[in-house]
CSV table of C-alpha atoms in Angstrom, one decimal:
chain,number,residue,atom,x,y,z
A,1,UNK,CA,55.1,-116.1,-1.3
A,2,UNK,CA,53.5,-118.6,-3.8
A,3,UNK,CA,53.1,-116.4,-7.2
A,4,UNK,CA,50.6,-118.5,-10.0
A,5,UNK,CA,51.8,-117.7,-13.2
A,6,UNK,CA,49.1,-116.5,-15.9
A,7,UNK,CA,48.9,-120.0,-17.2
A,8,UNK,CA,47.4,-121.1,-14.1
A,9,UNK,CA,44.6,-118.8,-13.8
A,10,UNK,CA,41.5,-119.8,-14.6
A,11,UNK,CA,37.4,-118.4,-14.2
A,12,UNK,CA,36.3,-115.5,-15.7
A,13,UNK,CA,37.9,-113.3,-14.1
A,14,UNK,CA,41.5,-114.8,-15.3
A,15,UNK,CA,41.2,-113.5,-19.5
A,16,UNK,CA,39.1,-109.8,-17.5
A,17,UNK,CA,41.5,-108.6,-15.0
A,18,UNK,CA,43.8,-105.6,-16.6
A,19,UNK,CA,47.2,-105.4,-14.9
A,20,UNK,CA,46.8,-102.6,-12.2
A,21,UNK,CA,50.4,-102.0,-12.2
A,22,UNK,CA,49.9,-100.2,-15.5
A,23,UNK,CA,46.8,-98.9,-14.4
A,24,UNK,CA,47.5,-97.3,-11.2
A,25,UNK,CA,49.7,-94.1,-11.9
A,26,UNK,CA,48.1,-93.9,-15.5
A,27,UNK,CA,44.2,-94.3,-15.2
A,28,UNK,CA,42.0,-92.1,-12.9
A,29,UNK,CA,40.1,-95.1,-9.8
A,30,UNK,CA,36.9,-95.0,-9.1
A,31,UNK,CA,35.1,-97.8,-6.7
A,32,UNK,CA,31.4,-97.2,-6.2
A,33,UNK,CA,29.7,-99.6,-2.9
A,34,UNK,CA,26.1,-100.0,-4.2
A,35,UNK,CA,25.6,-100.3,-0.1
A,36,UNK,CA,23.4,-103.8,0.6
A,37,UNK,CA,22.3,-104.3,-2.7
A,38,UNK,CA,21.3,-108.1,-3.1
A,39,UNK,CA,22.9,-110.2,-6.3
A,40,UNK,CA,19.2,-111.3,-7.4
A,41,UNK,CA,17.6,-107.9,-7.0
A,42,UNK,CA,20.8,-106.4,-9.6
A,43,UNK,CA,20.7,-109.6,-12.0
A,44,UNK,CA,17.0,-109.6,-12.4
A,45,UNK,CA,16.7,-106.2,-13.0
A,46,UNK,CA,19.6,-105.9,-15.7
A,47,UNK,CA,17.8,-109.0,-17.5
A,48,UNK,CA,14.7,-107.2,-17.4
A,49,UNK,CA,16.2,-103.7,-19.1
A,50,UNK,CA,15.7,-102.1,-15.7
A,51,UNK,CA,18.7,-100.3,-15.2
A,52,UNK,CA,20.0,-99.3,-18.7
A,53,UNK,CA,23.2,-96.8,-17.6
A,54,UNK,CA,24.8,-99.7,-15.4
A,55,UNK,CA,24.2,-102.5,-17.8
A,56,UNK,CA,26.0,-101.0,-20.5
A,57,UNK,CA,29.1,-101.0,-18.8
A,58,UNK,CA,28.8,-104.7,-17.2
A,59,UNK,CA,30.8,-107.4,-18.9
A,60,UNK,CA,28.5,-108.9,-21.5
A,61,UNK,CA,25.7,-106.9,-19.8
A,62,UNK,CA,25.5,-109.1,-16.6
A,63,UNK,CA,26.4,-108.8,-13.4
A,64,UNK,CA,29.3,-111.0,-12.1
A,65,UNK,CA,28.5,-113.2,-8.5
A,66,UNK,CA,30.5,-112.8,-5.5
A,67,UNK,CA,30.7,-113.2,-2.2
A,68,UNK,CA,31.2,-110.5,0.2
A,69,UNK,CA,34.3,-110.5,2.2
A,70,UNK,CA,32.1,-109.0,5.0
A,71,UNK,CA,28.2,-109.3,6.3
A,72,UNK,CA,27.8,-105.4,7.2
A,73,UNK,CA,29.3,-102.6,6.0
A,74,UNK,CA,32.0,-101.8,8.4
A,75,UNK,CA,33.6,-105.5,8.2
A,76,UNK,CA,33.3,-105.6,4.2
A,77,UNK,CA,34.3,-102.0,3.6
A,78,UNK,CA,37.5,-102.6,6.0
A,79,UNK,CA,38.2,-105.6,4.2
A,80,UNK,CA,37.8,-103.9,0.8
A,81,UNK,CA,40.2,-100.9,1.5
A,82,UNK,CA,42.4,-103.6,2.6
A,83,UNK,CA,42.2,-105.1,-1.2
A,84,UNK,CA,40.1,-108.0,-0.7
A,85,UNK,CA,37.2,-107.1,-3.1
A,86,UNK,CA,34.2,-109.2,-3.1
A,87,UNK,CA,35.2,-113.1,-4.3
A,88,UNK,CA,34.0,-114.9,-7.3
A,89,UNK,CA,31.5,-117.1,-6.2
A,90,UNK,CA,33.6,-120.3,-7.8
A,91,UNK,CA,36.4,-122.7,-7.3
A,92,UNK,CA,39.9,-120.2,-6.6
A,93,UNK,CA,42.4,-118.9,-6.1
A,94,UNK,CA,41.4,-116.0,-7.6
A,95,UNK,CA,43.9,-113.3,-8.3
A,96,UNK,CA,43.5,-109.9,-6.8
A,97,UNK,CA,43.5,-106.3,-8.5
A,98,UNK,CA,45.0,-104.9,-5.5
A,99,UNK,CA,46.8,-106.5,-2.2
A,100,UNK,CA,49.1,-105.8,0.3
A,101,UNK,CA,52.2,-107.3,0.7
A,102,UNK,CA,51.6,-110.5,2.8
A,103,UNK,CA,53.6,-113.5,3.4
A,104,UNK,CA,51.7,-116.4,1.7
A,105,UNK,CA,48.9,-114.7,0.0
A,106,UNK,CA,47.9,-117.1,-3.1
A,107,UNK,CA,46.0,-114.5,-4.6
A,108,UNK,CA,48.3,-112.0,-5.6
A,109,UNK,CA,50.1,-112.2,-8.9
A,110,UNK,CA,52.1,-110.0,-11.6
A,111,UNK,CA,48.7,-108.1,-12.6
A,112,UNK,CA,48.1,-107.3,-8.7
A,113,UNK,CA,48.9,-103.8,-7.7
A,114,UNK,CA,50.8,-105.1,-4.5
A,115,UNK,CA,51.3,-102.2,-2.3
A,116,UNK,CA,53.3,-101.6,1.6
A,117,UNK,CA,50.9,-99.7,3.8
A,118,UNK,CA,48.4,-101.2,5.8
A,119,UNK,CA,45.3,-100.4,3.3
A,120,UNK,CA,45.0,-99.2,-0.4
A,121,UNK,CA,44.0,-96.0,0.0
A,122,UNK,CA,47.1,-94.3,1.4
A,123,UNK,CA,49.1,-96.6,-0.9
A,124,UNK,CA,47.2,-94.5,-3.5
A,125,UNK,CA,48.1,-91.3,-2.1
A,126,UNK,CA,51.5,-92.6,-1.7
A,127,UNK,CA,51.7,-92.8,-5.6
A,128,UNK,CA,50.4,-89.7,-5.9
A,129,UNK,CA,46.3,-90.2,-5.9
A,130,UNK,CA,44.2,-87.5,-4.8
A,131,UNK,CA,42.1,-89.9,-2.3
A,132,UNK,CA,38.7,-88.7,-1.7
A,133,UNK,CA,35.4,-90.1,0.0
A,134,UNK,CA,32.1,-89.2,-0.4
A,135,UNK,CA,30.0,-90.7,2.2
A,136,UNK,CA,26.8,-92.4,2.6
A,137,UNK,CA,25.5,-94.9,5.3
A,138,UNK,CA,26.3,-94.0,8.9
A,139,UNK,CA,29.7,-95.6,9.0
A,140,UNK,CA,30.8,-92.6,7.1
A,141,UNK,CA,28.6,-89.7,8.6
A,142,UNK,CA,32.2,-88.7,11.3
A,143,UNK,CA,29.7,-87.8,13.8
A,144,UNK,CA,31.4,-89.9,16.3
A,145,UNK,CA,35.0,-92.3,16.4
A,146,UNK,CA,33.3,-95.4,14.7
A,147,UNK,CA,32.0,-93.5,12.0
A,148,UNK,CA,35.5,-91.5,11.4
A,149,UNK,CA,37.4,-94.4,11.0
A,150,UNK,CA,36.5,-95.4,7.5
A,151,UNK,CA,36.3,-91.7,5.7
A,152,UNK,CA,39.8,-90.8,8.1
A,153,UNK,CA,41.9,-93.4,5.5
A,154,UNK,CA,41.0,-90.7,3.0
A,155,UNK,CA,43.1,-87.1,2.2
A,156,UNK,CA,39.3,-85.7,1.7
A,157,UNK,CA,36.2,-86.6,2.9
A,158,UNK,CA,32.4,-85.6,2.5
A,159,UNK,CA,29.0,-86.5,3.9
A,160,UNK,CA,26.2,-84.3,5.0
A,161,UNK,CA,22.4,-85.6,6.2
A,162,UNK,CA,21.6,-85.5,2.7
A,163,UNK,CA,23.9,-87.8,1.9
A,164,UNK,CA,22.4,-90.6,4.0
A,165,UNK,CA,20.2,-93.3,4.3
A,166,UNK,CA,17.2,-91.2,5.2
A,167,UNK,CA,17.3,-88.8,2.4
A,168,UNK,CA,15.0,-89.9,-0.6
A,169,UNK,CA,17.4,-87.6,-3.2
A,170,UNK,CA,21.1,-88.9,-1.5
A,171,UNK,CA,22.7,-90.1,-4.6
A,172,UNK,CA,21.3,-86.8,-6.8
A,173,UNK,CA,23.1,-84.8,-3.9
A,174,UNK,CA,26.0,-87.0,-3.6
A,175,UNK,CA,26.8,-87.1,-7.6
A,176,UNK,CA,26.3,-83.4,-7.4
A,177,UNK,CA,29.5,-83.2,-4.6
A,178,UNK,CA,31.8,-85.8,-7.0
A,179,UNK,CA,30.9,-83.1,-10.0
A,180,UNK,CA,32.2,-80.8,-8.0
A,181,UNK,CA,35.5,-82.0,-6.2
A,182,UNK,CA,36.5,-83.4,-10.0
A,183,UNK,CA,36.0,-80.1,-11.0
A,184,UNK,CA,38.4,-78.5,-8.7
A,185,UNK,CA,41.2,-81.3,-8.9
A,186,UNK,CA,44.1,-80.3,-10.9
A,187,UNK,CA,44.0,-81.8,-13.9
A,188,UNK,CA,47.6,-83.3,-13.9
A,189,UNK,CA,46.3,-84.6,-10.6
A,190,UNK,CA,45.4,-88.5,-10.1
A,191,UNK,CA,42.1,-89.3,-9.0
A,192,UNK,CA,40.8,-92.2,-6.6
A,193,UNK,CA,37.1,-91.5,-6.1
A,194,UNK,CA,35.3,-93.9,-3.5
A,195,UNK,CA,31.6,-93.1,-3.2
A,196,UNK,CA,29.3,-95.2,-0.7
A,197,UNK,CA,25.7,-95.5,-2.3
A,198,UNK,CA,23.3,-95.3,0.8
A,199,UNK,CA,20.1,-96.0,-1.5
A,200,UNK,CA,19.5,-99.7,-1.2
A,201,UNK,CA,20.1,-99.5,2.6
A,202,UNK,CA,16.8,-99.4,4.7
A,203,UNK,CA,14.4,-97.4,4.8
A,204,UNK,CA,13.9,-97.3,0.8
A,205,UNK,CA,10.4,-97.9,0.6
A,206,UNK,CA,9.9,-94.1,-0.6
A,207,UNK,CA,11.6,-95.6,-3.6
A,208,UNK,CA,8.5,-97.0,-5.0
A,209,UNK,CA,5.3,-95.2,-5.8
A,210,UNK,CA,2.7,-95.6,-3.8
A,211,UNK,CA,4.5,-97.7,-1.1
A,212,UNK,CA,4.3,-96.5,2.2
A,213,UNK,CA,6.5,-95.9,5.5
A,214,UNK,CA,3.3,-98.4,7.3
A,215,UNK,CA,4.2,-101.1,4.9
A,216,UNK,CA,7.7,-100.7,5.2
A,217,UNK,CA,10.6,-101.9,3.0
A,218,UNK,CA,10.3,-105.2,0.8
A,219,UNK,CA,12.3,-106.7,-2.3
A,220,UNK,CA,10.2,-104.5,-4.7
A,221,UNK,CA,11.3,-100.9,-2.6
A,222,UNK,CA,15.3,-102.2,-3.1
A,223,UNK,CA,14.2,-102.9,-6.9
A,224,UNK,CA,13.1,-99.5,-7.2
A,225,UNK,CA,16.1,-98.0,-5.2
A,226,UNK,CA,18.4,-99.9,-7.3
A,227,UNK,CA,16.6,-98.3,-10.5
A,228,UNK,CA,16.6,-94.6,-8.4
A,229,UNK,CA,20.5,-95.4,-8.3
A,230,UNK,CA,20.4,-96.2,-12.7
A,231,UNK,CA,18.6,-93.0,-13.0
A,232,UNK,CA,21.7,-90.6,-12.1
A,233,UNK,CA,25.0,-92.8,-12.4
A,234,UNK,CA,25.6,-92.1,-15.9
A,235,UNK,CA,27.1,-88.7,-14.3
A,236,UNK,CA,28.9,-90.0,-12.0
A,237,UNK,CA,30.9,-92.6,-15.0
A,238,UNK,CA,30.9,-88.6,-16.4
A,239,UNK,CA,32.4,-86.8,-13.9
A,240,UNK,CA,34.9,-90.0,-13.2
A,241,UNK,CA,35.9,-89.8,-16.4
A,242,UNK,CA,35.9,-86.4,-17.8
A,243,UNK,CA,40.1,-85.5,-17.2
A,244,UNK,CA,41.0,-89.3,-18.6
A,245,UNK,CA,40.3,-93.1,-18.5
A,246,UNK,CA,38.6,-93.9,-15.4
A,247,UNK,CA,39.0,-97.4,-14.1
A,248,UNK,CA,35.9,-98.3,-12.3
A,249,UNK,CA,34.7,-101.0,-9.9
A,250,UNK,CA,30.9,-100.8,-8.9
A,251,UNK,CA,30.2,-103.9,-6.4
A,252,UNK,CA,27.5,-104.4,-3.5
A,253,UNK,CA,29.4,-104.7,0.3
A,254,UNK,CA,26.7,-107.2,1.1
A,255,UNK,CA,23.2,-108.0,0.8
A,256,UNK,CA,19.9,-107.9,3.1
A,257,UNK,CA,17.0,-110.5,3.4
A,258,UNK,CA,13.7,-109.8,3.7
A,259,UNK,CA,12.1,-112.6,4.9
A,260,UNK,CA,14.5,-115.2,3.5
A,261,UNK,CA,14.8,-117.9,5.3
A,262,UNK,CA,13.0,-115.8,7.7
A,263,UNK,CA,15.6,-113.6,8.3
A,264,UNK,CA,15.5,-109.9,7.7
A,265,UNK,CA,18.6,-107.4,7.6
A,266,UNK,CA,22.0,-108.3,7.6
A,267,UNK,CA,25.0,-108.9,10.0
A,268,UNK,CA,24.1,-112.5,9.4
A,269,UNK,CA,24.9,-115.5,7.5
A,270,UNK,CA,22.3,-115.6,4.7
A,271,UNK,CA,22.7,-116.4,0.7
A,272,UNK,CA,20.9,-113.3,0.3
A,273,UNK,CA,23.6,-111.1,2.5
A,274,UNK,CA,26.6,-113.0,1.2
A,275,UNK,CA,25.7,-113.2,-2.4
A,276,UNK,CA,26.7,-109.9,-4.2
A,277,UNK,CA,26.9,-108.5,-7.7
A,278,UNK,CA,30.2,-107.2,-9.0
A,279,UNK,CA,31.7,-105.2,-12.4
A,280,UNK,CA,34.5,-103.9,-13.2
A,281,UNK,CA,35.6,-101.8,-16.1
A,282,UNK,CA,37.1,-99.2,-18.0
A,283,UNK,CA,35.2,-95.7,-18.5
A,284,UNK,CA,36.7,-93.7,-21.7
A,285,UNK,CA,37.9,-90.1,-21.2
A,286,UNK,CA,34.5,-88.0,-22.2
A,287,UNK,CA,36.6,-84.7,-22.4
């Protein structure tokens, strides 16, 4: 396996990557899918003081650009439980935070978390991580076997209707499940808290005042979903960090075009569906 040494990383990401060795088994996990949120949408807004809660916790108060490592959320989500997060959209090899063990891989290195099961989050139970999803797009609803498979990698696993895409008040109800299966973990119990964001997804149009389900979705309804999301994340980073450090990672799975290129959706290959914003960071015990 070729290893870089730290003197040949480069990009940003080189000098803003913690070693996850020493993170995982110390530091509480949390990895939040802002589900189809576009990169522009997420930079313009945080330029424009739109979404205050998340942009004090992004790097230099800007969101990083990646590429997805998948055009829908299945493909990207699989990939991503699998270790390969979102790419920076620049010249590699980019080092990993977490990967498993595979012959060749360029992109692990001494501050990967390099792990022996098929996908990270039973090598985080292995280590002794309370694993737990809470659901949001229908890929996570287990109403059926395709949308079992992606909650079934986890030891618990939530979603209700009012967790989904249709519900105008999904993230209030899903921060209001995280509060409480923090509050009932043990506190001398490790924590890795995936939460799939359903907001950005269509139909958000009821996102925006005075928009309506005629007119349909559009760039400004994902704007306003985005700031919907702002509005109540702050207690989430709470309830993620209130038993010690949390590290967090709050990324997009993909984007959506609305008109671009006159494309709309996603499950294709459009700038606007690749191209991704992407944070990680440290959240500071509030207890």
């Amino acid at each position: 396996m070729h290893m870089p040494d730290h003197d040949t990383l480069h990009g940003p990401e080189a000098a803003g990557t913690p070693d996850m060795n020493e993170v995982v088994g110390r530091d509480d996990l949390l990895l939040v899918t802002l589900d189809t949120l576009r990169f522009d949408v997420a930079a313009e807004l945080a330029a424009e003081g739109r979404i205050p809660h998340l942009a004090r916790h992004l790097p230099g108060g800007v969101w990083e650009k990646r590429h997805a490592p998948g055009s829908f959320t299945y493909a990207s989500h699989q990939a991503m439980f699998a270790g390969f997060l979102p790419t920076p959209a620049a010249q590699g090899p980019h080092p990993r935070l977490f990967a498993a063990r595979f012959a060749g891989s360029e992109t692990a290195e001494g501050r990967t978390f390099v792990f022996d099961t098929p996908d990270l989050v039973s090598a985080l139970a292995g280590v002794g991580y309370r694993t737990v999803c809470i659901g949001g797009v229908g890929f996570f609803n287990k109403r059926g076997p395709l949308g079992s498979v992606l909650p079934g990698l986890f030891q618990e696993s939530h979603w209700e209707p009012e967790f989904g895409v249709a519900s105008p008040t999904s993230f209030e109800a899903q921060v209001r499940r995280a509060e409480e299966v923090v509050a009932a973990l043990p506190t001398d119990r490790r924590m890795f808290l995936f939460v799939n964001v359903p907001s950005l997804h269509q139909p958000n149009w009821f996102h925006l005042p005075g928009a309506t389900r005629a007119a349909g979705d559009s760039r400004a309804t994902h704007a306003a979903a985005l700031e919907y999301v702002d509005r109540h994340i702050g207690r989430l980073f709470a309830a993620a960090s209130s038993r010690r450090r949390c590290f967090a990672i709050v990324c997009s799975d993909h984007g959506t075009a609305y008109g671009d290129g006159g494309f709309t959706g996603h499950r294709l290959g459009h700038e606007a569906v690749w191209t991704v914003p992407y944070a990680h960071f440290f959240l500071e015990a509030s207890a």
